[in-house]
Amino acid sequence: MNFGEKVRYVRKKFSLTTEQLARLLNVTQSYISHVENNRRKFGRDKIALLANKLYIPVEFFLRE
């Protein structure tokens, strides 16, 4: 599972829309879409924020 797929998986697991996830991370919905489609990646700060807000280990997003 690549990074974008992990973000999408977590978003759907928590029943969040792309807009809700964007608000949670203080980014645009378009940015979330780009991440989920592997056109962009989150920086370390956004990965840490996402993991913290959803109580997921940071390692989930970082390991291959």
PQR file with spaces between the fields and no chain letter, atoms N, CA, C, O and H, PARSE charges and radii, in Angstrom:
ATOM       1  N    MET     1       0.848   -1.169    0.000 -0.4000 1.5000
ATOM       2  CA   MET     1       0.000    0.000    0.000 -0.0000 2.0000
ATOM       3  C    MET     1       0.897    1.238    0.000  0.5500 1.7000
ATOM       4  O    MET     1       1.751    1.392    0.873 -0.5500 1.4000
ATOM       5  N    ASN     2       0.701    2.107   -0.973 -0.4000 1.5000
ATOM       6  CA   ASN     2       1.515    3.317   -1.028 -0.0000 2.0000
ATOM       7  C    ASN     2       0.932    4.400   -0.095  0.5500 1.7000
ATOM       8  O    ASN     2      -0.123    4.211    0.510 -0.5500 1.4000
ATOM       9  H    ASN     2       0.007    1.982   -1.682  0.4000 1.0000
ATOM      10  N    PHE     3       1.629    5.512    0.004 -0.4000 1.5000
ATOM      11  CA   PHE     3       1.251    6.553    0.965 -0.0000 2.0000
ATOM      12  C    PHE     3      -0.164    7.073    0.709  0.5500 1.7000
ATOM      13  O    PHE     3      -0.959    7.184    1.643 -0.5500 1.4000
ATOM      14  H    PHE     3       2.486    5.666   -0.488  0.4000 1.0000
ATOM      15  N    GLY     4      -0.479    7.387   -0.520 -0.4000 1.5000
ATOM      16  CA   GLY     4      -1.808    7.902   -0.849 -0.0000 2.0000
ATOM      17  C    GLY     4      -2.911    6.910   -0.506  0.5500 1.7000
ATOM      18  O    GLY     4      -3.975    7.294   -0.019 -0.5500 1.4000
ATOM      19  H    GLY     4       0.167    7.297   -1.279  0.4000 1.0000
ATOM      20  N    GLU     5      -2.653    5.645   -0.762 -0.4000 1.5000
ATOM      21  CA   GLU     5      -3.636    4.602   -0.436 -0.0000 2.0000
ATOM      22  C    GLU     5      -3.832    4.514    1.079  0.5500 1.7000
ATOM      23  O    GLU     5      -4.947    4.284    1.548 -0.5500 1.4000
ATOM      24  H    GLU     5      -1.790    5.333   -1.157  0.4000 1.0000
ATOM      25  N    LYS     6      -2.765    4.694    1.834 -0.4000 1.5000
ATOM      26  CA   LYS     6      -2.873    4.673    3.299 -0.0000 2.0000
ATOM      27  C    LYS     6      -3.733    5.826    3.801  0.5500 1.7000
ATOM      28  O    LYS     6      -4.571    5.648    4.685 -0.5500 1.4000
ATOM      29  H    LYS     6      -1.860    4.880    1.453  0.4000 1.0000
ATOM      30  N    VAL     7      -3.521    7.004    3.233 -0.4000 1.5000
ATOM      31  CA   VAL     7      -4.314    8.171    3.629 -0.0000 2.0000
ATOM      32  C    VAL     7      -5.788    7.929    3.300  0.5500 1.7000
ATOM      33  O    VAL     7      -6.661    8.190    4.127 -0.5500 1.4000
ATOM      34  H    VAL     7      -2.841    7.149    2.514  0.4000 1.0000
ATOM      35  N    ARG     8      -6.060    7.439    2.113 -0.4000 1.5000
ATOM      36  CA   ARG     8      -7.446    7.149    1.715 -0.0000 2.0000
ATOM      37  C    ARG     8      -8.066    6.081    2.623  0.5500 1.7000
ATOM      38  O    ARG     8      -9.214    6.209    3.046 -0.5500 1.4000
ATOM      39  H    ARG     8      -5.351    7.227    1.440  0.4000 1.0000
ATOM      40  N    TYR     9      -7.292    5.025    2.919 -0.4000 1.5000
ATOM      41  CA   TYR     9      -7.768    3.954    3.779 -0.0000 2.0000
ATOM      42  C    TYR     9      -8.163    4.490    5.158  0.5500 1.7000
ATOM      43  O    TYR     9      -9.237    4.178    5.674 -0.5500 1.4000
ATOM      44  H    TYR     9      -6.359    4.922    2.575  0.4000 1.0000
ATOM      45  N    VAL    10      -7.288    5.292    5.738 -0.4000 1.5000
ATOM      46  CA   VAL    10      -7.553    5.854    7.064 -0.0000 2.0000
ATOM      47  C    VAL    10      -8.756    6.791    7.014  0.5500 1.7000
ATOM      48  O    VAL    10      -9.610    6.760    7.900 -0.5500 1.4000
ATOM      49  H    VAL    10      -6.416    5.546    5.319  0.4000 1.0000
ATOM      50  N    ARG    11      -8.821    7.613    5.989 -0.4000 1.5000
ATOM      51  CA   ARG    11      -9.944    8.554    5.858 -0.0000 2.0000
ATOM      52  C    ARG    11     -11.265    7.795    5.805  0.5500 1.7000
ATOM      53  O    ARG    11     -12.222    8.156    6.490 -0.5500 1.4000
ATOM      54  H    ARG    11      -8.127    7.639    5.270  0.4000 1.0000
ATOM      55  N    LYS    12     -11.315    6.750    4.996 -0.4000 1.5000
ATOM      56  CA   LYS    12     -12.548    5.982    4.863 -0.0000 2.0000
ATOM      57  C    LYS    12     -12.846    5.184    6.133  0.5500 1.7000
ATOM      58  O    LYS    12     -14.006    5.041    6.517 -0.5500 1.4000
ATOM      59  H    LYS    12     -10.538    6.457    4.440  0.4000 1.0000
ATOM      60  N    LYS    13     -11.821    4.673    6.773 -0.4000 1.5000
ATOM      61  CA   LYS    13     -12.015    3.909    8.001 -0.0000 2.0000
ATOM      62  C    LYS    13     -12.686    4.771    9.073  0.5500 1.7000
ATOM      63  O    LYS    13     -13.506    4.280    9.849 -0.5500 1.4000
ATOM      64  H    LYS    13     -10.878    4.789    6.461  0.4000 1.0000
ATOM      65  N    PHE    14     -12.338    6.041    9.110 -0.4000 1.5000
ATOM      66  CA   PHE    14     -12.921    6.964   10.078 -0.0000 2.0000
ATOM      67  C    PHE    14     -14.132    7.714    9.512  0.5500 1.7000
ATOM      68  O    PHE    14     -14.622    8.667   10.117 -0.5500 1.4000
ATOM      69  H    PHE    14     -11.672    6.440    8.480  0.4000 1.0000
ATOM      70  N    SER    15     -14.603    7.273    8.353 -0.4000 1.5000
ATOM      71  CA   SER    15     -15.795    7.852    7.701 -0.0000 2.0000
ATOM      72  C    SER    15     -15.692    9.364    7.523  0.5500 1.7000
ATOM      73  O    SER    15     -16.637   10.106    7.790 -0.5500 1.4000
ATOM      74  H    SER    15     -14.205    6.498    7.862  0.4000 1.0000
ATOM      75  N    LEU    16     -14.527    9.795    7.067 -0.4000 1.5000
ATOM      76  CA   LEU    16     -14.303   11.219    6.812 -0.0000 2.0000
ATOM      77  C    LEU    16     -14.381   11.496    5.316  0.5500 1.7000
ATOM      78  O    LEU    16     -13.950   10.674    4.507 -0.5500 1.4000
ATOM      79  H    LEU    16     -13.759    9.192    6.850  0.4000 1.0000
ATOM      80  N    THR    17     -14.920   12.635    4.951 -0.4000 1.5000
ATOM      81  CA   THR    17     -14.861   13.079    3.561 -0.0000 2.0000
ATOM      82  C    THR    17     -13.507   13.749    3.344  0.5500 1.7000
ATOM      83  O    THR    17     -12.794   14.051    4.300 -0.5500 1.4000
ATOM      84  H    THR    17     -15.270   13.303    5.608  0.4000 1.0000
ATOM      85  N    THR    18     -13.166   13.973    2.093 -0.4000 1.5000
ATOM      86  CA   THR    18     -11.915   14.690    1.827 -0.0000 2.0000
ATOM      87  C    THR    18     -11.977   16.096    2.413  0.5500 1.7000
ATOM      88  O    THR    18     -10.965   16.620    2.877 -0.5500 1.4000
ATOM      89  H    THR    18     -13.746   13.728    1.316  0.4000 1.0000
ATOM      90  N    GLU    19     -13.144   16.699    2.394 -0.4000 1.5000
ATOM      91  CA   GLU    19     -13.306   18.040    2.957 -0.0000 2.0000
ATOM      92  C    GLU    19     -13.099   18.029    4.473  0.5500 1.7000
ATOM      93  O    GLU    19     -12.450   18.926    5.010 -0.5500 1.4000
ATOM      94  H    GLU    19     -13.966   16.273    2.017  0.4000 1.0000
ATOM      95  N    GLN    20     -13.635   17.036    5.164 -0.4000 1.5000
ATOM      96  CA   GLN    20     -13.456   16.943    6.614 -0.0000 2.0000
ATOM      97  C    GLN    20     -11.991   16.715    6.981  0.5500 1.7000
ATOM      98  O    GLN    20     -11.475   17.316    7.923 -0.5500 1.4000
ATOM      99  H    GLN    20     -14.162   16.307    4.728  0.4000 1.0000
ATOM     100  N    LEU    21     -11.334   15.842    6.229 -0.4000 1.5000
ATOM     101  CA   LEU    21      -9.919   15.592    6.487 -0.0000 2.0000
ATOM     102  C    LEU    21      -9.097   16.845    6.219  0.5500 1.7000
ATOM     103  O    LEU    21      -8.165   17.152    6.963 -0.5500 1.4000
ATOM     104  H    LEU    21     -11.754   15.353    5.464  0.4000 1.0000
ATOM     105  N    ALA    22      -9.438   17.559    5.170 -0.4000 1.5000
ATOM     106  CA   ALA    22      -8.738   18.804    4.849 -0.0000 2.0000
ATOM     107  C    ALA    22      -8.870   19.810    5.987  0.5500 1.7000
ATOM     108  O    ALA    22      -7.891   20.456    6.362 -0.5500 1.4000
ATOM     109  H    ALA    22     -10.195   17.310    4.566  0.4000 1.0000
ATOM     110  N    ARG    23     -10.072   19.945    6.534 -0.4000 1.5000
ATOM     111  CA   ARG    23     -10.282   20.862    7.655 -0.0000 2.0000
ATOM     112  C    ARG    23      -9.479   20.430    8.878  0.5500 1.7000
ATOM     113  O    ARG    23      -8.898   21.261    9.576 -0.5500 1.4000
ATOM     114  H    ARG    23     -10.867   19.421    6.229  0.4000 1.0000
ATOM     115  N    LEU    24      -9.453   19.129    9.128 -0.4000 1.5000
ATOM     116  CA   LEU    24      -8.715   18.590   10.269 -0.0000 2.0000
ATOM     117  C    LEU    24      -7.227   18.929   10.189  0.5500 1.7000
ATOM     118  O    LEU    24      -6.583   19.195   11.204 -0.5500 1.4000
ATOM     119  H    LEU    24      -9.924   18.454    8.561  0.4000 1.0000
ATOM     120  N    LEU    25      -6.691   18.915    8.962 -0.4000 1.5000
ATOM     121  CA   LEU    25      -5.262   19.151    8.756 -0.0000 2.0000
ATOM     122  C    LEU    25      -4.939   20.578    8.312  0.5500 1.7000
ATOM     123  O    LEU    25      -3.775   20.921    8.101 -0.5500 1.4000
ATOM     124  H    LEU    25      -7.214   18.699    8.137  0.4000 1.0000
ATOM     125  N    ASN    26      -5.974   21.404    8.172 -0.4000 1.5000
ATOM     126  CA   ASN    26      -5.800   22.786    7.745 -0.0000 2.0000
ATOM     127  C    ASN    26      -5.128   22.899    6.377  0.5500 1.7000
ATOM     128  O    ASN    26      -4.191   23.672    6.178 -0.5500 1.4000
ATOM     129  H    ASN    26      -6.920   21.125    8.343  0.4000 1.0000
ATOM     130  N    VAL    27      -5.642   22.098    5.445 -0.4000 1.5000
ATOM     131  CA   VAL    27      -5.202   22.144    4.045 -0.0000 2.0000
ATOM     132  C    VAL    27      -6.458   22.189    3.167  0.5500 1.7000
ATOM     133  O    VAL    27      -7.573   22.155    3.685 -0.5500 1.4000
ATOM     134  H    VAL    27      -6.402   21.469    5.606  0.4000 1.0000
ATOM     135  N    THR    28      -6.287   22.263    1.865 -0.4000 1.5000
ATOM     136  CA   THR    28      -7.440   22.283    0.973 -0.0000 2.0000
ATOM     137  C    THR    28      -7.873   20.867    0.614  0.5500 1.7000
ATOM     138  O    THR    28      -7.106   19.911    0.728 -0.5500 1.4000
ATOM     139  H    THR    28      -5.381   22.291    1.444  0.4000 1.0000
ATOM     140  N    GLN    29      -9.114   20.764    0.182 -0.4000 1.5000
ATOM     141  CA   GLN    29      -9.635   19.472   -0.274 -0.0000 2.0000
ATOM     142  C    GLN    29      -8.845   18.995   -1.489  0.5500 1.7000
ATOM     143  O    GLN    29      -8.603   17.798   -1.645 -0.5500 1.4000
ATOM     144  H    GLN    29      -9.737   21.541    0.090  0.4000 1.0000
ATOM     145  N    SER    30      -8.453   19.910   -2.329 -0.4000 1.5000
ATOM     146  CA   SER    30      -7.654   19.590   -3.500 -0.0000 2.0000
ATOM     147  C    SER    30      -6.319   18.947   -3.099  0.5500 1.7000
ATOM     148  O    SER    30      -5.862   17.995   -3.732 -0.5500 1.4000
ATOM     149  H    SER    30      -8.649   20.882   -2.202  0.4000 1.0000
ATOM     150  N    TYR    31      -5.712   19.474   -2.053 -0.4000 1.5000
ATOM     151  CA   TYR    31      -4.442   18.925   -1.560 -0.0000 2.0000
ATOM     152  C    TYR    31      -4.629   17.478   -1.122  0.5500 1.7000
ATOM     153  O    TYR    31      -3.799   16.625   -1.436 -0.5500 1.4000
ATOM     154  H    TYR    31      -6.083   20.247   -1.538  0.4000 1.0000
ATOM     155  N    ILE    32      -5.723   17.190   -0.393 -0.4000 1.5000
ATOM     156  CA   ILE    32      -6.019   15.821    0.040 -0.0000 2.0000
ATOM     157  C    ILE    32      -6.174   14.922   -1.174  0.5500 1.7000
ATOM     158  O    ILE    32      -5.657   13.805   -1.191 -0.5500 1.4000
ATOM     159  H    ILE    32      -6.397   17.883   -0.138  0.4000 1.0000
ATOM     160  N    SER    33      -6.873   15.394   -2.174 -0.4000 1.5000
ATOM     161  CA   SER    33      -7.057   14.621   -3.403 -0.0000 2.0000
ATOM     162  C    SER    33      -5.721   14.311   -4.063  0.5500 1.7000
ATOM     163  O    SER    33      -5.497   13.188   -4.514 -0.5500 1.4000
ATOM     164  H    SER    33      -7.293   16.301   -2.160  0.4000 1.0000
ATOM     165  N    HIS    34      -4.839   15.291   -4.122 -0.4000 1.5000
ATOM     166  CA   HIS    34      -3.514   15.086   -4.714 -0.0000 2.0000
ATOM     167  C    HIS    34      -2.705   14.053   -3.918  0.5500 1.7000
ATOM     168  O    HIS    34      -2.002   13.225   -4.497 -0.5500 1.4000
ATOM     169  H    HIS    34      -5.021   16.204   -3.756  0.4000 1.0000
ATOM     170  N    VAL    35      -2.811   14.112   -2.600 -0.4000 1.5000
ATOM     171  CA   VAL    35      -2.092   13.157   -1.754 -0.0000 2.0000
ATOM     172  C    VAL    35      -2.632   11.751   -2.000  0.5500 1.7000
ATOM     173  O    VAL    35      -1.858   10.814   -2.196 -0.5500 1.4000
ATOM     174  H    VAL    35      -3.382   14.785   -2.129  0.4000 1.0000
ATOM     175  N    GLU    36      -3.949   11.600   -1.992 -0.4000 1.5000
ATOM     176  CA   GLU    36      -4.544   10.279   -2.169 -0.0000 2.0000
ATOM     177  C    GLU    36      -4.247    9.689   -3.546  0.5500 1.7000
ATOM     178  O    GLU    36      -4.238    8.470   -3.713 -0.5500 1.4000
ATOM     179  H    GLU    36      -4.578   12.361   -1.834  0.4000 1.0000
ATOM     180  N    ASN    37      -4.006   10.547   -4.524 -0.4000 1.5000
ATOM     181  CA   ASN    37      -3.680   10.085   -5.874 -0.0000 2.0000
ATOM     182  C    ASN    37      -2.183   10.093   -6.150  0.5500 1.7000
ATOM     183  O    ASN    37      -1.753   10.003   -7.300 -0.5500 1.4000
ATOM     184  H    ASN    37      -4.013   11.538   -4.389  0.4000 1.0000
ATOM     185  N    ASN    38      -1.395   10.202   -5.087 -0.4000 1.5000
ATOM     186  CA   ASN    38       0.072   10.135   -5.144 -0.0000 2.0000
ATOM     187  C    ASN    38       0.711   11.186   -6.032  0.5500 1.7000
ATOM     188  O    ASN    38       1.752   10.938   -6.640 -0.5500 1.4000
ATOM     189  H    ASN    38      -1.745   10.275   -4.153  0.4000 1.0000
ATOM     190  N    ARG    39       0.099   12.355   -6.110 -0.4000 1.5000
ATOM     191  CA   ARG    39       0.704   13.462   -6.835 -0.0000 2.0000
ATOM     192  C    ARG    39       1.448   14.400   -5.890  0.5500 1.7000
ATOM     193  O    ARG    39       2.279   15.201   -6.318 -0.5500 1.4000
ATOM     194  H    ARG    39      -0.746   12.557   -5.616  0.4000 1.0000
ATOM     195  N    ARG    40       1.134   14.287   -4.578 -0.4000 1.5000
ATOM     196  CA   ARG    40       1.814   15.064   -3.538 -0.0000 2.0000
ATOM     197  C    ARG    40       1.943   14.179   -2.313  0.5500 1.7000
ATOM     198  O    ARG    40       1.310   13.127   -2.223 -0.5500 1.4000
ATOM     199  H    ARG    40       0.459   13.637   -4.230  0.4000 1.0000
ATOM     200  N    LYS    41       2.767   14.611   -1.374 -0.4000 1.5000
ATOM     201  CA   LYS    41       2.888   13.906   -0.095 -0.0000 2.0000
ATOM     202  C    LYS    41       2.771   14.912    1.031  0.5500 1.7000
ATOM     203  O    LYS    41       3.064   16.095    0.859 -0.5500 1.4000
ATOM     204  H    LYS    41       3.281   15.466   -1.448  0.4000 1.0000
ATOM     205  N    PHE    42       2.342   14.432    2.175 -0.4000 1.5000
ATOM     206  CA   PHE    42       2.318   15.286    3.354 -0.0000 2.0000
ATOM     207  C    PHE    42       3.731   15.471    3.862  0.5500 1.7000
ATOM     208  O    PHE    42       4.573   14.582    3.738 -0.5500 1.4000
ATOM     209  H    PHE    42       2.103   13.471    2.315  0.4000 1.0000
ATOM     210  N    GLY    43       3.981   16.637    4.437 -0.4000 1.5000
ATOM     211  CA   GLY    43       5.227   16.852    5.148 -0.0000 2.0000
ATOM     212  C    GLY    43       5.159   16.144    6.498  0.5500 1.7000
ATOM     213  O    GLY    43       4.104   15.653    6.901 -0.5500 1.4000
ATOM     214  H    GLY    43       3.297   17.360    4.538  0.4000 1.0000
ATOM     215  N    ARG    44       6.272   16.100    7.177 -0.4000 1.5000
ATOM     216  CA   ARG    44       6.320   15.422    8.481 -0.0000 2.0000
ATOM     217  C    ARG    44       5.314   15.988    9.466  0.5500 1.7000
ATOM     218  O    ARG    44       4.706   15.250   10.242 -0.5500 1.4000
ATOM     219  H    ARG    44       7.129   16.499    6.849  0.4000 1.0000
ATOM     220  N    ASP    45       5.141   17.309    9.430 -0.4000 1.5000
ATOM     221  CA   ASP    45       4.205   17.933   10.372 -0.0000 2.0000
ATOM     222  C    ASP    45       2.776   17.464   10.144  0.5500 1.7000
ATOM     223  O    ASP    45       2.047   17.222   11.106 -0.5500 1.4000
ATOM     224  H    ASP    45       5.635   17.908    8.799  0.4000 1.0000
ATOM     225  N    LYS    46       2.366   17.334    8.894 -0.4000 1.5000
ATOM     226  CA   LYS    46       1.003   16.878    8.587 -0.0000 2.0000
ATOM     227  C    LYS    46       0.835   15.394    8.894  0.5500 1.7000
ATOM     228  O    LYS    46      -0.232   14.973    9.343 -0.5500 1.4000
ATOM     229  H    LYS    46       2.958   17.530    8.112  0.4000 1.0000
ATOM     230  N    ILE    47       1.863   14.608    8.661 -0.4000 1.5000
ATOM     231  CA   ILE    47       1.794   13.179    9.001 -0.0000 2.0000
ATOM     232  C    ILE    47       1.629   13.029   10.508  0.5500 1.7000
ATOM     233  O    ILE    47       0.800   12.247   10.974 -0.5500 1.4000
ATOM     234  H    ILE    47       2.729   14.950    8.297  0.4000 1.0000
ATOM     235  N    ALA    48       2.417   13.777   11.262 -0.4000 1.5000
ATOM     236  CA   ALA    48       2.337   13.713   12.726 -0.0000 2.0000
ATOM     237  C    ALA    48       0.972   14.193   13.215  0.5500 1.7000
ATOM     238  O    ALA    48       0.399   13.596   14.126 -0.5500 1.4000
ATOM     239  H    ALA    48       3.091   14.412   10.884  0.4000 1.0000
ATOM     240  N    LEU    49       0.452   15.254   12.627 -0.4000 1.5000
ATOM     241  CA   LEU    49      -0.847   15.784   13.012 -0.0000 2.0000
ATOM     242  C    LEU    49      -1.959   14.771   12.726  0.5500 1.7000
ATOM     243  O    LEU    49      -2.825   14.533   13.567 -0.5500 1.4000
ATOM     244  H    LEU    49       0.917   15.739   11.887  0.4000 1.0000
ATOM     245  N    LEU    50      -1.924   14.182   11.534 -0.4000 1.5000
ATOM     246  CA   LEU    50      -2.923   13.179   11.160 -0.0000 2.0000
ATOM     247  C    LEU    50      -2.878   11.989   12.105  0.5500 1.7000
ATOM     248  O    LEU    50      -3.913   11.534   12.591 -0.5500 1.4000
ATOM     249  H    LEU    50      -1.220   14.376   10.851  0.4000 1.0000
ATOM     250  N    ALA    51      -1.690   11.494   12.360 -0.4000 1.5000
ATOM     251  CA   ALA    51      -1.531   10.343   13.255 -0.0000 2.0000
ATOM     252  C    ALA    51      -2.027   10.687   14.658  0.5500 1.7000
ATOM     253  O    ALA    51      -2.700    9.880   15.298 -0.5500 1.4000
ATOM     254  H    ALA    51      -0.849   11.864   11.965  0.4000 1.0000
ATOM     255  N    ASN    52      -1.697   11.866   15.124 -0.4000 1.5000
ATOM     256  CA   ASN    52      -2.099   12.295   16.462 -0.0000 2.0000
ATOM     257  C    ASN    52      -3.616   12.457   16.567  0.5500 1.7000
ATOM     258  O    ASN    52      -4.220   11.983   17.529 -0.5500 1.4000
ATOM     259  H    ASN    52      -1.150   12.522   14.603  0.4000 1.0000
ATOM     260  N    LYS    53      -4.229   13.112   15.603 -0.4000 1.5000
ATOM     261  CA   LYS    53      -5.671   13.372   15.642 -0.0000 2.0000
ATOM     262  C    LYS    53      -6.492   12.084   15.567  0.5500 1.7000
ATOM     263  O    LYS    53      -7.561   11.989   16.169 -0.5500 1.4000
ATOM     264  H    LYS    53      -3.738   13.497   14.822  0.4000 1.0000
ATOM     265  N    LEU    54      -5.985   11.091   14.824 -0.4000 1.5000
ATOM     266  CA   LEU    54      -6.752    9.862   14.631 -0.0000 2.0000
ATOM     267  C    LEU    54      -6.214    8.696   15.454  0.5500 1.7000
ATOM     268  O    LEU    54      -6.666    7.561   15.302 -0.5500 1.4000
ATOM     269  H    LEU    54      -5.116   11.168   14.335  0.4000 1.0000
ATOM     270  N    TYR    55      -5.250    8.978   16.325 -0.4000 1.5000
ATOM     271  CA   TYR    55      -4.672    7.951   17.208 -0.0000 2.0000
ATOM     272  C    TYR    55      -4.130    6.750   16.436  0.5500 1.7000
ATOM     273  O    TYR    55      -4.425    5.596   16.747 -0.5500 1.4000
ATOM     274  H    TYR    55      -4.882    9.900   16.448  0.4000 1.0000
ATOM     275  N    ILE    56      -3.337    7.060   15.431 -0.4000 1.5000
ATOM     276  CA   ILE    56      -2.694    6.046   14.593 -0.0000 2.0000
ATOM     277  C    ILE    56      -1.190    6.229   14.741  0.5500 1.7000
ATOM     278  O    ILE    56      -0.713    7.364   14.730 -0.5500 1.4000
ATOM     279  H    ILE    56      -3.097    7.998   15.178  0.4000 1.0000
ATOM     280  N    PRO    57      -0.434    5.156   14.878 -0.5600 1.5000
ATOM     281  CA   PRO    57       1.025    5.311   14.969  0.2800 2.0000
ATOM     282  C    PRO    57       1.593    5.957   13.697  0.5500 1.7000
ATOM     283  O    PRO    57       1.200    5.605   12.584 -0.5500 1.4000
ATOM     284  N    VAL    58       2.499    6.882   13.872 -0.4000 1.5000
ATOM     285  CA   VAL    58       3.141    7.550   12.734 -0.0000 2.0000
ATOM     286  C    VAL    58       3.785    6.521   11.807  0.5500 1.7000
ATOM     287  O    VAL    58       3.802    6.699   10.589 -0.5500 1.4000
ATOM     288  H    VAL    58       2.819    7.168   14.775  0.4000 1.0000
ATOM     289  N    GLU    59       4.307    5.459   12.383 -0.4000 1.5000
ATOM     290  CA   GLU    59       4.984    4.415   11.604 -0.0000 2.0000
ATOM     291  C    GLU    59       4.086    3.814   10.520  0.5500 1.7000
ATOM     292  O    GLU    59       4.578    3.375    9.480 -0.5500 1.4000
ATOM     293  H    GLU    59       4.293    5.315   13.372  0.4000 1.0000
ATOM     294  N    PHE    60       2.772    3.795   10.761 -0.4000 1.5000
ATOM     295  CA   PHE    60       1.839    3.266    9.759 -0.0000 2.0000
ATOM     296  C    PHE    60       2.023    3.988    8.425  0.5500 1.7000
ATOM     297  O    PHE    60       2.001    3.358    7.368 -0.5500 1.4000
ATOM     298  H    PHE    60       2.373    4.151   11.606  0.4000 1.0000
ATOM     299  N    PHE    61       2.202    5.292    8.473 -0.4000 1.5000
ATOM     300  CA   PHE    61       2.329    6.081    7.254 -0.0000 2.0000
ATOM     301  C    PHE    61       3.743    6.037    6.683  0.5500 1.7000
ATOM     302  O    PHE    61       3.924    6.247    5.484 -0.5500 1.4000
ATOM     303  H    PHE    61       2.220    5.804    9.331  0.4000 1.0000
ATOM     304  N    LEU    62       4.743    5.770    7.509 -0.4000 1.5000
ATOM     305  CA   LEU    62       6.123    5.874    7.072 -0.0000 2.0000
ATOM     306  C    LEU    62       6.710    4.561    6.525  0.5500 1.7000
ATOM     307  O    LEU    62       7.609    4.589    5.685 -0.5500 1.4000
ATOM     308  H    LEU    62       4.597    5.599    8.484  0.4000 1.0000
ATOM     309  N    ARG    63       6.210    3.428    6.994 -0.4000 1.5000
ATOM     310  CA   ARG    63       6.798    2.186    6.505 -0.0000 2.0000
ATOM     311  C    ARG    63       6.218    1.801    5.157  0.5500 1.7000
ATOM     312  O    ARG    63       5.084    2.148    4.826 -0.5500 1.4000
ATOM     313  H    ARG    63       5.480    3.405    7.677  0.4000 1.0000
ATOM     314  N    GLU    64       6.998    1.093    4.404 -0.4000 1.5000
ATOM     315  CA   GLU    64       6.618    0.681    3.051 -0.0000 2.0000
ATOM     316  C    GLU    64       5.611   -0.428    3.063  0.5500 1.7000
ATOM     317  O    GLU    64       5.187   -0.890    2.003 -0.5500 1.4000
ATOM     318  H    GLU    64       7.919    0.811    4.672  0.4000 1.0000
